[in-house]
Short mmCIF file of C-alpha atoms in Angstrom, two decimals:
data_model
loop_
_atom_site.label_atom_id
_atom_site.label_comp_id
_atom_site.label_asym_id
_atom_site.label_seq_id
_atom_site.Cartn_x
_atom_site.Cartn_y
_atom_site.Cartn_z
CA UNK A 19 30.21 11.59 7.81
CA UNK A 20 27.37 11.29 10.55
CA UNK A 21 24.52 13.11 10.11
CA UNK A 22 22.62 14.17 13.00
CA UNK A 23 19.49 15.78 13.60
CA UNK A 24 17.32 16.56 16.77
CA UNK A 25 13.53 16.92 16.02
CA UNK A 26 11.35 18.39 19.21
CA UNK A 27 7.74 16.87 19.08
CA UNK A 28 4.94 18.86 20.02
CA UNK A 29 3.05 16.44 20.83
CA UNK A 30 4.27 12.28 19.98
CA UNK A 31 2.35 9.06 19.53
CA UNK A 32 4.18 6.35 21.51
CA UNK A 33 1.85 3.58 20.52
CA UNK A 34 0.23 3.38 23.77
CA UNK A 35 -0.51 6.98 24.64
CA UNK A 36 -0.10 10.77 23.37
CA UNK A 37 3.54 12.54 25.38
CA UNK A 38 3.80 15.98 25.60
CA UNK A 39 7.65 17.44 24.76
CA UNK A 40 9.17 14.75 23.00
CA UNK A 41 13.10 15.12 21.48
CA UNK A 42 13.79 12.61 19.20
CA UNK A 43 17.92 11.95 18.29
CA UNK A 44 18.63 10.86 14.85
CA UNK A 45 21.70 9.75 12.83
CA UNK A 46 21.92 8.76 9.41
CA UNK A 47 18.45 7.94 9.53
CA UNK A 48 17.79 6.24 12.04
CA UNK A 49 15.97 7.25 15.88
CA UNK A 50 19.31 6.89 18.61
CA UNK A 51 17.03 8.31 21.73
CA UNK A 52 13.65 9.38 22.62
CA UNK A 53 13.69 12.17 25.34
CA UNK A 54 10.07 12.89 26.88
CA UNK A 55 8.85 15.38 29.33
CA UNK A 56 11.16 17.92 27.66
CA UNK A 57 8.99 21.27 28.31
CA UNK A 58 11.03 23.58 24.94
CA UNK A 59 12.91 22.60 21.74
CA UNK A 60 16.90 22.07 22.42
CA UNK A 61 18.70 24.57 20.61
CA UNK A 62 18.86 23.85 16.66
CA UNK A 63 16.07 21.36 16.98
CA UNK A 64 13.81 20.69 14.50
CA UNK A 65 9.89 21.76 16.12
CA UNK A 66 7.30 19.19 14.79
CA UNK A 67 3.92 21.17 15.52
CA UNK A 68 0.65 18.66 16.40
CA UNK A 69 0.55 15.76 17.00
CA UNK A 70 3.82 12.83 15.38
CA UNK A 71 3.36 9.89 14.85
CA UNK A 72 5.42 7.24 13.18
CA UNK A 73 5.43 7.55 9.14
CA UNK A 74 2.18 6.05 7.68
CA UNK A 75 2.80 2.86 5.27
CA UNK A 76 0.28 2.08 2.29
CA UNK A 77 1.07 -1.46 1.66
CA UNK A 78 -1.15 -1.50 -1.11
CA UNK A 79 -0.89 0.66 -4.59
CA UNK A 80 -1.22 0.45 -8.15
CA UNK A 81 0.14 4.64 -8.78
CA UNK A 82 -1.31 4.31 -12.10
CA UNK A 83 -4.85 4.26 -11.09
CA UNK A 84 -4.62 7.46 -10.17
CA UNK A 85 -4.92 8.59 -13.65
CA UNK A 86 -8.94 6.99 -13.12
CA UNK A 87 -9.60 9.87 -10.25
CA UNK A 88 -13.34 10.63 -10.95
CA UNK A 89 -13.35 9.64 -14.93
CA UNK A 90 -14.79 6.65 -13.34
CA UNK A 91 -17.29 7.83 -10.74
CA UNK A 92 -19.39 8.73 -14.31
CA UNK A 93 -22.84 6.51 -14.84
CA UNK A 94 -22.93 3.57 -12.70
CA UNK A 95 -21.67 -0.25 -14.31
CA UNK A 96 -19.85 -2.46 -11.68
CA UNK A 97 -15.77 -3.86 -10.68
CA UNK A 98 -15.94 -5.32 -14.83
CA UNK A 99 -17.09 -2.47 -16.31
CA UNK A 100 -14.22 -0.18 -13.99
CA UNK A 101 -11.46 -2.28 -15.26
CA UNK A 102 -12.37 -2.10 -18.97
CA UNK A 103 -11.78 2.07 -17.98
CA UNK A 104 -8.56 0.80 -16.21
CA UNK A 105 -6.71 -0.92 -19.04
CA UNK A 106 -6.87 1.55 -21.57
CA UNK A 107 -4.82 3.81 -19.13
CA UNK A 108 -2.47 1.02 -18.93
CA UNK A 109 -2.24 0.29 -22.54
CA UNK A 110 -0.75 4.28 -22.34
CA UNK A 111 2.01 3.61 -20.41
CA UNK A 112 5.68 3.77 -21.33
CA UNK A 113 8.41 4.06 -18.91
CA UNK A 114 8.58 7.55 -18.83
CA UNK A 115 4.98 7.96 -18.30
CA UNK A 116 5.10 6.21 -15.55
CA UNK A 117 7.77 7.49 -13.87
CA UNK A 118 6.45 10.96 -14.38
CA UNK A 119 2.79 9.81 -12.90
CA UNK A 120 4.33 8.03 -10.15
CA UNK A 121 6.49 10.39 -8.78
CA UNK A 122 3.75 13.13 -8.77
CA UNK A 123 1.54 9.97 -7.33
CA UNK A 124 4.13 8.99 -4.24
CA UNK A 125 4.43 12.80 -3.76
CA UNK A 126 0.29 13.28 -3.25
CA UNK A 127 1.53 10.48 -0.80
CA UNK A 128 3.94 12.13 1.25
CA UNK A 129 1.59 14.94 1.51
CA UNK A 130 -0.39 12.72 3.03
CA UNK A 131 1.45 12.50 5.68
CA UNK A 132 2.81 8.21 4.00
CA UNK A 133 6.22 7.03 4.17
CA UNK A 134 6.39 3.87 2.42
CA UNK A 135 4.81 2.33 -0.50
CA UNK A 136 3.53 -1.40 -1.32
CA UNK A 137 3.42 -1.03 -4.91
CA UNK A 138 1.81 -3.88 -6.49
CA UNK A 139 3.06 -3.99 -10.15
CA UNK A 140 2.06 -5.78 -12.82
CA UNK A 141 2.63 -3.17 -15.92
CA UNK A 142 6.09 -5.22 -17.04
CA UNK A 143 5.94 -5.10 -20.63
CA UNK A 144 5.45 -2.72 -23.96
CA UNK A 145 1.93 -3.10 -24.87
CA UNK A 146 2.19 -5.75 -26.96
CA UNK A 147 4.31 -7.73 -24.90
CA UNK A 148 7.70 -7.53 -25.85
CA UNK A 149 10.57 -6.96 -23.62
CA UNK A 150 11.98 -3.87 -23.00
CA UNK A 151 15.95 -3.23 -23.55
CA UNK A 152 15.40 -3.28 -19.89
CA UNK A 153 12.91 -5.51 -19.08
CA UNK A 154 12.47 -4.20 -15.64
CA UNK A 155 12.23 -0.63 -17.54
CA UNK A 156 9.00 -0.29 -15.58
CA UNK A 157 10.03 -2.01 -11.88
CA UNK A 158 12.73 0.59 -12.59
CA UNK A 159 10.87 3.80 -13.17
CA UNK A 160 8.53 2.89 -10.08
CA UNK A 161 11.82 2.78 -7.45
CA UNK A 162 13.18 6.38 -9.18
CA UNK A 163 9.77 7.71 -8.58
CA UNK A 164 9.90 6.99 -4.72
CA UNK A 165 13.02 8.11 -4.59
CA UNK A 166 12.49 11.64 -6.46
CA UNK A 167 9.10 11.97 -4.20
CA UNK A 168 11.50 10.86 -1.38
CA UNK A 169 9.34 8.10 -0.25
CA UNK A 170 10.64 4.24 1.13
CA UNK A 171 8.80 1.50 -1.46
CA UNK A 172 8.96 -1.75 -1.24
CA UNK A 173 8.39 -2.75 -4.95
CA UNK A 174 5.86 -6.45 -5.44
CA UNK A 175 7.01 -7.45 -8.44
CA UNK A 176 3.77 -9.12 -9.85
CA UNK A 177 3.10 -12.22 -11.75
CA UNK A 178 -0.12 -12.21 -13.96
CA UNK A 179 -0.03 -15.32 -16.16
CA UNK A 180 -3.38 -15.23 -17.56
CA UNK A 181 -6.81 -13.49 -18.39
CA UNK A 182 -9.39 -16.18 -16.16
CA UNK A 183 -8.83 -19.64 -14.68
CA UNK A 184 -9.95 -22.23 -17.38
CA UNK A 185 -9.59 -25.63 -16.21
CA UNK A 186 -7.46 -27.35 -13.13
CA UNK A 187 -4.05 -27.24 -15.16
CA UNK A 188 -4.12 -23.90 -17.13
CA UNK A 189 -5.68 -20.60 -17.37
CA UNK A 190 -6.42 -18.47 -20.85
CA UNK A 191 -4.34 -16.61 -22.20
CA UNK A 192 -4.07 -12.84 -21.82
CA UNK A 193 -6.02 -10.50 -23.90
CA UNK A 194 -5.15 -7.88 -25.75
CA UNK A 195 -5.13 -5.95 -22.55
CA UNK A 196 -2.82 -7.78 -20.43
CA UNK A 197 0.42 -9.22 -22.70
CA UNK A 198 2.34 -6.44 -21.25
CA UNK A 199 1.56 -7.77 -17.88
CA UNK A 200 2.69 -11.04 -18.60
CA UNK A 201 6.17 -13.13 -18.51
CA UNK A 202 4.51 -15.87 -20.11
CA UNK A 203 5.68 -18.75 -17.12
CA UNK A 204 6.10 -18.09 -13.54
CA UNK A 205 9.35 -19.28 -14.55
CA UNK A 206 10.32 -16.15 -16.67
CA UNK A 207 9.04 -14.25 -14.36
CA UNK A 208 11.44 -15.24 -11.27
CA UNK A 209 14.34 -14.90 -13.81
CA UNK A 210 12.88 -11.73 -14.99
CA UNK A 211 12.38 -10.39 -11.08
CA UNK A 212 15.75 -11.24 -9.85
CA UNK A 213 17.35 -8.90 -11.86
CA UNK A 214 16.33 -6.12 -9.30
CA UNK A 215 18.10 -4.36 -6.83
CA UNK A 216 17.88 -3.60 -3.91
CA UNK A 217 18.23 0.00 -2.60
CA UNK A 218 18.01 2.22 0.69
CA UNK A 219 14.70 3.49 -0.22
CA UNK A 220 13.42 0.03 -1.73
CA UNK A 221 13.17 -3.54 -1.16
CA UNK A 222 12.18 -6.55 -4.08
CA UNK A 223 8.79 -8.75 -2.51
CA UNK A 224 6.84 -10.85 -5.15
CA UNK A 225 2.85 -10.74 -5.68
CA UNK A 226 0.13 -13.69 -7.22
CA UNK A 227 -1.83 -11.25 -8.66
CA UNK A 228 -4.62 -13.33 -8.26
CA UNK A 229 -5.98 -17.85 -8.56
CA UNK A 230 -7.68 -16.36 -11.86
CA UNK A 231 -4.08 -14.66 -12.57
CA UNK A 232 -1.95 -17.42 -11.89
CA UNK A 233 -2.42 -20.98 -12.77
CA UNK A 234 -2.97 -23.14 -10.17
CA UNK A 235 0.72 -25.35 -10.84
CA UNK A 236 3.05 -22.46 -11.37
CA UNK A 237 1.71 -20.39 -7.43
CA UNK A 238 4.07 -22.90 -5.84
CA UNK A 239 7.18 -21.11 -8.33
CA UNK A 240 6.08 -17.73 -6.75
CA UNK A 241 5.98 -18.58 -3.21
CA UNK A 242 9.29 -20.49 -3.68
CA UNK A 243 11.47 -16.54 -5.35
CA UNK A 244 9.86 -15.41 -1.44
CA UNK A 245 10.71 -17.74 0.56
CA UNK A 246 13.94 -18.05 -0.73
CA UNK A 247 14.65 -14.38 -0.84
CA UNK A 248 12.38 -13.65 2.47
CA UNK A 249 10.44 -11.51 0.71
CA UNK A 250 7.04 -9.96 1.44
CA UNK A 251 4.47 -12.00 -0.61
CA UNK A 252 1.17 -10.49 -1.59
CA UNK A 253 -1.96 -12.01 -3.49
CA UNK A 254 -5.66 -10.31 -3.77
CA UNK A 255 -7.58 -12.57 -2.34
CA UNK A 256 -11.15 -12.85 -2.94
CA UNK A 257 -12.04 -9.55 -3.88
CA UNK A 258 -15.14 -10.59 -6.12
CA UNK A 259 -17.10 -13.24 -5.70
CA UNK A 260 -17.03 -14.53 -9.29
CA UNK A 261 -13.46 -14.85 -8.74
CA UNK A 262 -14.77 -17.18 -6.01
CA UNK A 263 -16.98 -19.35 -8.19
CA UNK A 264 -14.54 -19.83 -10.96
CA UNK A 265 -12.06 -21.20 -8.54
CA UNK A 266 -14.41 -23.60 -6.78
CA UNK A 267 -15.93 -24.71 -10.28
CA UNK A 268 -12.60 -25.39 -11.51
CA UNK A 269 -11.00 -26.34 -8.36
CA UNK A 270 -13.21 -27.74 -6.11
CA UNK A 271 -12.05 -25.81 -3.68
CA UNK A 272 -12.00 -21.76 -2.36
CA UNK A 273 -9.29 -19.04 -3.64
CA UNK A 274 -7.80 -19.67 -0.40
CA UNK A 275 -7.35 -23.25 0.32
CA UNK A 276 -5.70 -22.92 -3.38
CA UNK A 277 -3.56 -20.96 -2.21
CA UNK A 278 -3.05 -22.65 1.33
CA UNK A 279 -2.53 -26.37 -0.75
CA UNK A 280 0.48 -24.59 -2.85
CA UNK A 281 2.24 -23.01 -0.61
CA UNK A 282 1.12 -19.51 -0.84
CA UNK A 283 0.01 -18.77 2.76
CA UNK A 284 2.01 -17.88 5.59
CA UNK A 285 3.49 -14.86 8.05
CA UNK A 286 5.37 -12.86 4.69
CA UNK A 287 1.91 -13.09 2.97
CA UNK A 288 -0.53 -11.00 2.59
CA UNK A 289 -4.30 -10.79 0.88
CA UNK A 290 -5.58 -7.99 -0.13
CA UNK A 291 -9.11 -7.41 0.35
CA UNK A 292 -10.08 -10.84 1.56
CA UNK A 293 -13.50 -9.59 1.43
CA UNK A 294 -15.60 -13.16 0.63
CA UNK A 295 -14.12 -15.52 3.26
CA UNK A 296 -15.91 -18.99 4.14
CA UNK A 297 -15.12 -19.41 8.06
CA UNK A 298 -12.90 -22.23 7.01
CA UNK A 299 -10.65 -19.29 4.70
CA UNK A 300 -11.12 -17.05 7.61
CA UNK A 301 -9.06 -20.14 9.90
CA UNK A 302 -6.74 -20.54 7.15
CA UNK A 303 -5.71 -16.87 7.09
CA UNK A 304 -5.26 -16.55 10.51
CA UNK A 305 -3.89 -19.41 11.07
CA UNK A 306 -0.88 -19.43 9.36
CA UNK A 307 -0.40 -15.65 10.55
CA UNK A 308 -0.99 -14.76 6.75
CA UNK A 309 -2.09 -11.22 6.94
CA UNK A 310 -4.70 -8.98 5.95
CA UNK A 311 -4.86 -5.08 3.46
CA UNK A 312 -8.22 -3.79 4.13
CA UNK A 313 -8.19 -0.99 1.13
CA UNK A 314 -12.32 0.49 2.79
CA UNK A 315 -12.14 3.23 -0.06
CA UNK A 316 -11.66 1.45 -2.89
CA UNK A 317 -13.75 -1.88 -1.92
CA UNK A 318 -16.48 0.64 -1.11
CA UNK A 319 -15.88 2.80 -4.81
CA UNK A 320 -16.23 -0.84 -6.46
CA UNK A 321 -19.10 -1.83 -4.58
CA UNK A 322 -16.84 -5.25 -3.75
CA UNK A 323 -18.36 -5.48 -0.16
CA UNK A 324 -17.12 -5.14 3.47
CA UNK A 325 -14.23 -7.45 4.32
CA UNK A 326 -14.44 -10.02 7.72
CA UNK A 327 -11.50 -7.55 9.20
CA UNK A 328 -12.46 -8.65 12.79
CA UNK A 329 -13.21 -11.79 12.09
CA UNK A 330 -9.61 -12.04 10.75
CA UNK A 331 -7.75 -10.41 13.07
CA UNK A 332 -9.28 -12.66 15.76
CA UNK A 333 -8.16 -15.41 13.63
CA UNK A 334 -4.36 -14.49 14.22
CA UNK A 335 -4.57 -12.31 10.84
CA UNK A 336 -2.42 -9.14 11.08
CA UNK A 337 -4.45 -6.42 9.48
CA UNK A 338 -2.72 -3.08 6.84
CA UNK A 339 -3.49 -0.54 5.06
CA UNK A 340 -3.46 0.01 1.41
CA UNK A 341 -5.33 3.16 -0.79
CA UNK A 342 -4.74 0.39 -3.78
CA UNK A 343 -6.77 2.65 -6.81
CA UNK A 344 -6.55 5.96 -5.36
CA UNK A 345 -9.61 7.37 -5.45
CA UNK A 346 -7.99 9.54 -2.65
CA UNK A 347 -4.67 8.57 -1.11
CA UNK A 348 -5.11 9.55 2.58
CA UNK A 349 -4.27 6.45 5.65
CA UNK A 350 -6.22 8.19 8.46
CA UNK A 351 -9.84 7.29 6.18
CA UNK A 352 -8.95 4.41 5.09
CA UNK A 353 -8.24 3.59 9.10
CA UNK A 354 -11.43 5.55 10.06
CA UNK A 355 -13.64 3.73 6.67
CA UNK A 356 -12.44 0.34 8.19
CA UNK A 357 -14.15 1.25 11.97
CA UNK A 358 -17.25 3.00 10.41
CA UNK A 359 -17.68 0.20 7.44
CA UNK A 360 -17.85 -2.49 10.77
CA UNK A 361 -19.88 -0.03 13.18
CA UNK A 362 -22.67 -0.15 9.80
CA UNK A 363 -22.40 -4.02 9.03
CA UNK A 364 -22.83 -5.11 12.61
CA UNK A 365 -24.51 -1.65 14.10
CA UNK A 366 -22.44 -1.52 17.19
CA UNK A 367 -19.27 0.82 17.62
CA UNK A 368 -15.51 0.31 18.77
CA UNK A 369 -14.12 -2.21 17.21
CA UNK A 370 -10.94 -0.94 17.30
CA UNK A 371 -9.16 1.43 19.45
CA UNK A 372 -7.68 4.50 17.74
CA UNK A 373 -4.38 2.76 18.64
CA UNK A 374 -5.17 -0.16 16.85
CA UNK A 375 -6.08 1.22 13.99
CA UNK A 376 -2.96 3.74 14.00
CA UNK A 377 -0.57 0.34 14.57
CA UNK A 378 -2.55 -1.08 11.41
CA UNK A 379 -1.52 2.36 9.04
CA UNK A 380 1.54 2.42 10.26
CA UNK A 381 4.07 -0.22 12.21
CA UNK A 382 1.55 -3.60 10.72
CA UNK A 383 2.19 -1.92 7.41
CA UNK A 384 5.65 -1.77 7.33
CA UNK A 385 5.82 -5.58 8.34
CA UNK A 386 3.25 -6.57 5.64
CA UNK A 387 5.90 -5.16 3.13
CA UNK A 388 9.37 -5.76 4.84
CA UNK A 389 9.82 -2.59 6.87
CA UNK A 390 9.89 -4.68 10.63
CA UNK A 391 12.73 -1.28 11.72
CA UNK A 392 9.83 1.40 11.27
CA UNK A 393 6.68 2.27 12.16
CA UNK A 394 7.60 3.16 16.06
CA UNK A 395 9.42 6.25 17.46
CA UNK A 396 11.83 3.99 19.01
CA UNK A 397 15.22 3.77 19.68
CA UNK A 398 17.30 1.89 16.62
CA UNK A 399 14.02 2.52 14.28
CA UNK A 400 13.53 4.43 11.12
CA UNK A 401 13.20 7.64 11.78
CA UNK A 402 10.18 8.15 9.77
CA UNK A 403 7.70 11.00 11.29
CA UNK A 404 4.03 12.54 10.51
CA UNK A 405 3.54 15.20 12.43
CA UNK A 406 -1.01 16.48 11.74
CA UNK A 407 -2.15 19.77 12.74
CA UNK A 408 -3.87 19.92 15.84
CA UNK A 409 -5.35 23.73 15.56
CA UNK A 410 -6.73 22.21 11.69
CA UNK A 411 -11.14 23.49 11.40
CA UNK A 412 -11.19 19.05 11.68
CA UNK A 413 -8.54 19.04 14.58
CA UNK A 414 -9.68 22.23 16.98
CA UNK A 415 -11.20 21.29 20.13
CA UNK A 416 -10.30 18.08 21.37
CA UNK A 417 -7.51 17.97 24.18
CA UNK A 418 -4.53 16.88 23.15
CA UNK A 419 -3.94 13.42 25.61
CA UNK A 420 -7.11 12.41 23.23
CA UNK A 421 -4.53 12.92 19.40
CA UNK A 422 -5.41 9.57 17.88
CA UNK A 423 -8.61 9.45 18.15
CA UNK A 424 -8.68 13.36 16.45
CA UNK A 425 -5.80 11.59 14.25
CA UNK A 426 -8.19 8.49 13.19
CA UNK A 427 -11.93 9.97 13.56
CA UNK A 428 -11.01 13.50 12.61
CA UNK A 429 -8.26 14.48 10.53
CA UNK A 430 -7.59 14.19 6.54
CA UNK A 431 -4.30 13.97 4.80
CA UNK A 432 -4.89 17.75 4.34
CA UNK A 433 -3.87 18.15 7.75
CA UNK A 434 -0.94 16.58 7.80
CA UNK A 435 2.35 19.01 8.24
CA UNK A 436 5.61 17.05 7.78
CA UNK A 437 6.84 14.30 6.43
CA UNK A 438 10.28 12.84 7.62
CA UNK A 439 11.90 9.84 5.71
CA UNK A 440 14.73 8.96 7.41
CA UNK A 441 15.32 12.40 8.98
CA UNK A 442 15.00 14.28 6.37
CA UNK A 443 12.47 16.75 5.81
CA UNK A 444 10.27 15.88 2.64
CA UNK A 445 6.78 17.83 3.63
CA UNK A 446 7.45 21.17 5.85
CA UNK A 447 4.40 22.43 6.51
CA UNK A 448 1.92 20.78 4.16
CA UNK A 449 4.30 21.76 1.03
CA UNK A 450 6.77 19.02 -0.83
CA UNK A 451 9.97 20.08 -0.34
CA UNK A 452 11.61 17.34 -3.16
CA UNK A 453 8.61 18.44 -5.96
CA UNK A 454 7.52 21.98 -6.05
CA UNK A 455 4.10 21.88 -7.32
CA UNK A 456 2.47 18.25 -6.46
CA UNK A 457 -0.94 19.75 -8.28
CA UNK A 458 0.71 20.62 -11.57
CA UNK A 459 2.65 17.50 -11.45
CA UNK A 460 -0.25 15.54 -11.28
CA UNK A 461 -2.16 16.82 -13.99
CA UNK A 462 0.78 16.89 -16.77
CA UNK A 463 0.84 13.16 -16.42
CA UNK A 464 -2.36 12.42 -16.30
CA UNK A 465 -3.14 14.50 -19.25
CA UNK A 466 -0.45 12.53 -20.79
CA UNK A 467 -2.22 9.73 -20.68
CA UNK A 468 -5.18 10.89 -21.69
CA UNK A 469 -3.96 12.08 -25.50
#
């Protein structure tokens, strides 16, 4: 039985401009028609007042990091001291507690206008490294959590096999905290994650945690797995200068060159962060069409640095955005931060238009996650919509034709009024329709990991 709905958008961003009065017809979760110059809602239409964008794509998430919010803001430290606290939360996760936390985190994302998440998932096994009865119990918990929260997910099942680069041929064995991340070898990783099945709301991709966590001789196994399935492949890349130094010491090349030499780079691959790169690295990434996922709120929270996003994009690397550690969950802030970080670095303005930043947060983010049929309000695309209020204390005043600029440079996640996923109203008037009390769900799930 076909399910049909018409949404009337007071204003809609249609990639190049803001159009007033747009009717979007939906059948079975896809857009079947887009009609402009519709001044009043058609009879029976669902009304979305404000500026409607395509659903936003959060291209890089570690759901359990949400439990660290504020806790890691006490005192000072480095990425490496932050990592020790992160491990303490990872140690306490079970399939049930991870489902509860991820369900609440994904509901928070829906409230922020995010319709699709890329979950960079590496907490695979029990704390001592033994497999659960279902070896993919943790991944299945995340897939179920996304369904319960009403959003799409690309589960980027992550190979994480070593604690550090030991030498040219092998890595240092996982430490006590990392044992649950490891399958022992890339072949065992591939065997386990091959069992995962895609669903209407879920796609399966692969990830290499980093060059320090997957020995060089096993990189190609992960790359082949993704290539055989035409799946997205993500990798943390040059987030820390210590990673670069260790790679140069062991292999005589940068992490980017090491990945290139082992067949990892390419148009379905996305490097996450890509912060500390050489000119040759940038040319390699751009020349192979490898994407870049910038996570500005995490990168500044961890004092990682500002990546060369402008140079990467000019070289041919498509840009997407992620909230990573969830210091905040706000894709509008990520888009704004990418531009403002570059302004601080260069002391010049206007590196990206608002439209380009919105594309990074929508169409290009979806493409990085393997959803090429999402991220635009067009016939045939998935009916995922995000509506931002134009009458809040942050957004009131500008003329509607500047809606894209208002969304990127003034609005926050708090201004999201509606989120529609596959034609279903998941957030209506700022309230989640599937998770009744998202703040309480978050509080309970985080508290469960403290005890």
